[in-house]
């Protein structure tokens, strides 16, 4: 299968007679035919989007079962996938009812590490219980760092549990929830699969594009002129370079929700300090030609570090070597420069 | 939000196992993954200054419709076997002739067949005896009873 994909890439490339690199990746058009998901359903777009991205899956009988309740464990897994959290490099949060062999252990531990979920005061997480809409509002708001503006009011008359009011206000303000009726939120009702994907889909789409010119970074806050942006824990590695000076004047293109960064599209650095280059190299597939590392231009692309080198002349006898300081798996592809 | 590569290498791309040798000017794009998550990526444009000087032994010389075609790159797989890959194209019909390296035998496998190099099933292969038409090539090169190479050719055919 791998070969087939590569063959298609190459065939398209050569057939097009393009001189240079491909302009962009065009994603395959995916159409899902769940027997129980129709274009008229309010969750149709959300289901297709999340299934295509393999964040949630349908069933083998070609159904999605949108009205089936979501368990707390399943919700944790979906959110950890959406946020692209590392589910393996985690610490045991110590929930009495979530062993390391539990299929949701990695996702739950990753969300605890991010400070998004905490479980119950009795030390349990109750992964097999259906998740309530109140709880979902809380973890969505925390996962996406969405906060309500001071004056935001909802039309819901059933917000009796004060613990969740601000989270529901936040979701209402950003149009992530519209309630179960015009005047009810039904906080203790269980969340159905269709509702779950809609919550997540709308939360992601609540993020808007922003270009941020960094004045300085103070802890987990980016200061850009008179504006401030919160950096969630999962993205702090990208801003954790030793030389904060490296970020002064750097331009960040990001998706933001309110005053919080949701994802990084790109960061273009100015001149980096050597220590920072070494720190970034630890994240990269490092290139060596005849045992020498060329100098490249560092940046952040799509929530990870990147390096791009200019044109380098090599001999066909030169071995091109790649390695990772962290022992990461390296995948690679070559595209040939065709002179048309 | 997903961490996606900016260019082309992804989880479906070959895993890097050892040095790559280039025979054509190429872009090399690589991604580093830890626990299934992309942590970094690299892009470089490599200009091969002596692309006619490659020593291809023990691999065959390929002629497509009578014209010699140079390989694109080689690398070593996880079993220590050298691999050469090349892409060729032709109009309407591609006749691929292999001129074997000295003392070598070429065993042809199905184009998309995965070959287990720790235990090659030669019963599922056919020995190369003459030109092949309109087909990718997935071949194992044997010399003195030892596997010395894996030879892959991708064929693109233009049709009017």
Coordinates of C-alpha atoms in Angstrom, one line a residue, chain A residues 75-286:
Chain A
X75 CA -14.8 11.4 25.5
X76 CA -11.2 11.5 26.8
X77 CA -9.9 9.6 23.9
X78 CA -11.6 11.9 21.4
X79 CA -10.3 15.0 23.0
X80 CA -6.8 13.7 23.4
X81 CA -6.9 12.9 19.6
X82 CA -8.2 16.3 18.7
X83 CA -5.6 18.0 20.7
X84 CA -2.9 15.6 19.3
X85 CA -1.6 14.8 22.8
X86 CA 1.1 12.3 23.3
X87 CA -0.8 9.4 24.9
X88 CA 2.3 7.3 25.6
X89 CA 4.7 9.7 27.4
X90 CA 2.4 10.3 30.4
X91 CA 2.5 9.9 34.1
X92 CA 0.0 7.7 35.9
X93 CA -2.7 10.0 37.3
X94 CA -3.5 7.3 39.9
X95 CA -7.2 6.9 39.3
X96 CA -8.4 3.8 41.2
X97 CA -10.6 2.6 38.4
X98 CA -8.2 3.3 35.4
X99 CA -5.4 0.8 35.3
X100 CA -2.5 1.2 32.8
X101 CA -4.1 -1.6 30.8
X102 CA -7.3 0.3 30.4
X103 CA -7.8 1.3 26.7
X104 CA -8.4 4.9 27.7
X105 CA -5.5 5.1 30.1
X106 CA -3.2 7.1 27.8
X107 CA -5.8 9.6 26.8
X108 CA -7.0 10.1 30.3
X109 CA -3.5 10.5 31.6
X110 CA -2.6 12.9 28.8
X111 CA -5.6 15.1 29.6
X112 CA -4.7 15.1 33.3
X113 CA -1.2 16.1 32.4
X114 CA -2.6 19.0 30.4
X115 CA -4.7 20.1 33.4
X116 CA -8.0 19.5 31.5
X117 CA -9.5 16.8 33.6
X118 CA -9.2 15.9 37.3
X119 CA -11.6 13.0 38.0
X120 CA -13.7 12.7 41.1
X121 CA -12.8 13.6 44.6
X122 CA -12.9 10.0 45.6
X123 CA -9.9 9.2 43.3
X124 CA -12.0 7.7 40.5
X125 CA -12.5 8.7 36.9
X126 CA -15.4 6.4 36.1
X127 CA -14.4 5.9 32.5
X128 CA -17.4 3.7 31.7
X129 CA -20.1 6.1 32.9
X130 CA -21.8 8.2 30.3
X131 CA -20.5 11.7 30.3
X132 CA -22.9 14.4 31.2
X133 CA -23.4 17.6 29.2
X134 CA -22.2 19.6 32.2
X135 CA -19.0 17.7 32.3
X136 CA -18.6 17.9 28.6
X137 CA -19.0 21.7 28.7
X138 CA -16.3 21.9 31.4
X139 CA -13.7 19.8 29.6
X140 CA -14.4 21.3 26.2
X141 CA -14.0 24.8 27.7
X142 CA -10.8 23.8 29.5
X143 CA -9.4 21.8 26.5
X144 CA -9.8 24.8 24.2
X145 CA -9.1 27.3 26.9
X146 CA -12.4 29.1 26.2
X147 CA -13.6 31.7 28.6
X148 CA -16.8 33.7 28.6
X149 CA -16.7 37.4 28.4
X150 CA -17.9 39.2 31.5
X151 CA -21.3 40.2 30.1
X152 CA -22.2 36.9 28.4
X153 CA -25.6 35.6 29.4
X154 CA -27.3 32.5 28.2
X155 CA -31.1 31.9 27.7
X156 CA -30.9 28.6 29.7
X157 CA -33.1 28.5 32.8
X158 CA -31.8 25.2 34.1
X159 CA -28.2 26.1 35.0
X160 CA -28.6 25.1 38.6
X161 CA -25.1 23.8 39.3
X162 CA -22.8 26.8 39.7
X163 CA -19.7 24.8 39.0
X164 CA -20.5 24.6 35.3
X165 CA -22.2 27.9 34.6
X166 CA -19.1 29.8 33.4
X167 CA -18.1 26.9 31.1
X168 CA -21.6 26.7 29.6
X169 CA -21.6 30.5 29.2
X170 CA -18.3 30.2 27.3
X171 CA -19.6 27.5 25.0
X172 CA -22.7 29.5 24.4
X173 CA -20.8 32.7 23.6
X174 CA -18.7 30.9 21.0
X175 CA -21.8 29.1 19.6
X176 CA -20.4 25.7 20.5
X177 CA -23.7 24.9 22.2
X178 CA -27.2 26.1 21.6
X179 CA -28.8 24.0 24.3
X180 CA -31.3 21.2 24.0
X181 CA -34.1 23.6 23.6
X182 CA -34.0 27.4 23.3
X183 CA -34.2 27.7 27.1
X184 CA -32.6 24.5 28.4
X185 CA -29.1 23.1 28.5
X186 CA -30.0 19.8 30.2
X187 CA -26.7 19.6 32.0
X188 CA -27.3 16.2 33.6
X189 CA -28.3 14.5 30.4
X190 CA -25.8 12.2 28.8
X191 CA -23.9 13.3 25.8
X192 CA -24.7 11.4 22.6
X193 CA -22.0 10.6 19.9
X194 CA -23.6 13.0 17.5
X195 CA -23.6 15.8 20.1
X196 CA -20.0 15.0 21.1
X197 CA -18.6 15.4 17.6
X198 CA -20.6 18.6 17.1
X199 CA -19.2 20.1 20.4
X200 CA -15.6 19.3 19.3
X201 CA -16.2 20.4 15.7
X202 CA -17.7 23.7 16.7
X203 CA -15.0 24.3 19.3
X204 CA -12.3 23.9 16.7
X205 CA -14.0 26.1 14.3
X206 CA -14.4 28.8 16.9
X207 CA -10.7 29.4 16.5
X208 CA -9.8 32.3 14.2
X209 CA -6.6 33.2 12.4
X210 CA -4.3 35.7 14.0
X211 CA -0.9 37.1 13.2
X212 CA 1.0 37.9 16.4
X213 CA 4.2 39.9 16.5
X214 CA 5.8 38.9 19.8
X215 CA 7.1 41.7 22.0
X216 CA 8.1 39.2 24.8
X217 CA 7.1 36.0 26.4
X218 CA 6.3 36.0 30.1
X219 CA 5.8 32.5 31.5
X220 CA 2.9 31.0 29.5
X221 CA 1.8 34.4 28.1
X222 CA 2.8 36.0 24.8
X223 CA 2.8 39.7 24.9
X224 CA 2.2 41.3 21.6
X225 CA 1.9 45.1 21.9
X226 CA -1.1 45.7 24.2
X227 CA -2.5 42.2 23.7
X228 CA -1.8 39.0 25.6
X229 CA -2.2 35.4 24.5
X230 CA -2.2 32.3 26.7
X231 CA -0.1 29.4 25.6
X232 CA -1.6 26.0 26.5
X233 CA 0.7 23.5 28.1
X234 CA 0.7 21.2 25.0
X235 CA 2.3 24.0 23.0
X236 CA 4.7 25.3 25.5
X237 CA 7.6 23.2 24.2
X238 CA 7.5 25.4 21.1
X239 CA 8.1 28.4 23.3
X240 CA 10.4 26.8 25.7
X241 CA 13.7 27.8 24.1
X242 CA 16.4 29.0 26.5
X243 CA 16.9 32.3 24.8
X244 CA 13.6 34.2 25.0
X245 CA 15.4 36.8 23.0
X246 CA 15.0 34.4 20.0
X247 CA 11.3 35.2 20.1
X248 CA 11.5 38.9 20.2
X249 CA 10.2 40.2 16.9
X250 CA 9.2 36.7 15.8
X251 CA 5.9 36.4 13.9
X252 CA 3.4 33.8 15.0
X253 CA 0.5 32.8 12.8
X254 CA -1.9 30.9 15.0
X255 CA -5.5 29.9 15.5
X256 CA -6.8 31.7 18.6
X257 CA -10.0 31.4 20.6
X258 CA -10.5 34.5 22.7
X259 CA -7.2 35.3 24.3
X260 CA -5.8 31.8 24.0
X261 CA -3.7 30.1 21.3
X262 CA -5.3 26.9 20.0
X263 CA -2.8 25.9 17.4
X264 CA 0.3 27.2 15.7
X265 CA 0.3 27.5 12.0
X266 CA 3.8 28.9 11.8
X267 CA 6.5 30.8 13.7
X268 CA 9.2 32.6 11.7
X269 CA 12.3 33.2 13.8
X270 CA 14.8 35.9 13.4
X271 CA 18.4 35.1 14.4
X272 CA 18.4 32.2 16.8
X273 CA 21.0 31.7 19.6
X274 CA 23.2 28.6 19.2
X275 CA 21.7 27.1 22.3
X276 CA 18.3 27.4 20.8
X277 CA 19.4 25.8 17.5
X278 CA 20.7 22.9 19.5
X279 CA 17.4 22.6 21.4
X280 CA 15.4 22.6 18.2
X281 CA 17.8 20.1 16.5
X282 CA 16.7 17.6 19.2
X283 CA 13.2 17.7 17.7
X284 CA 14.2 17.4 14.1
X285 CA 15.3 14.9 11.5
X286 CA 18.9 16.2 11.4

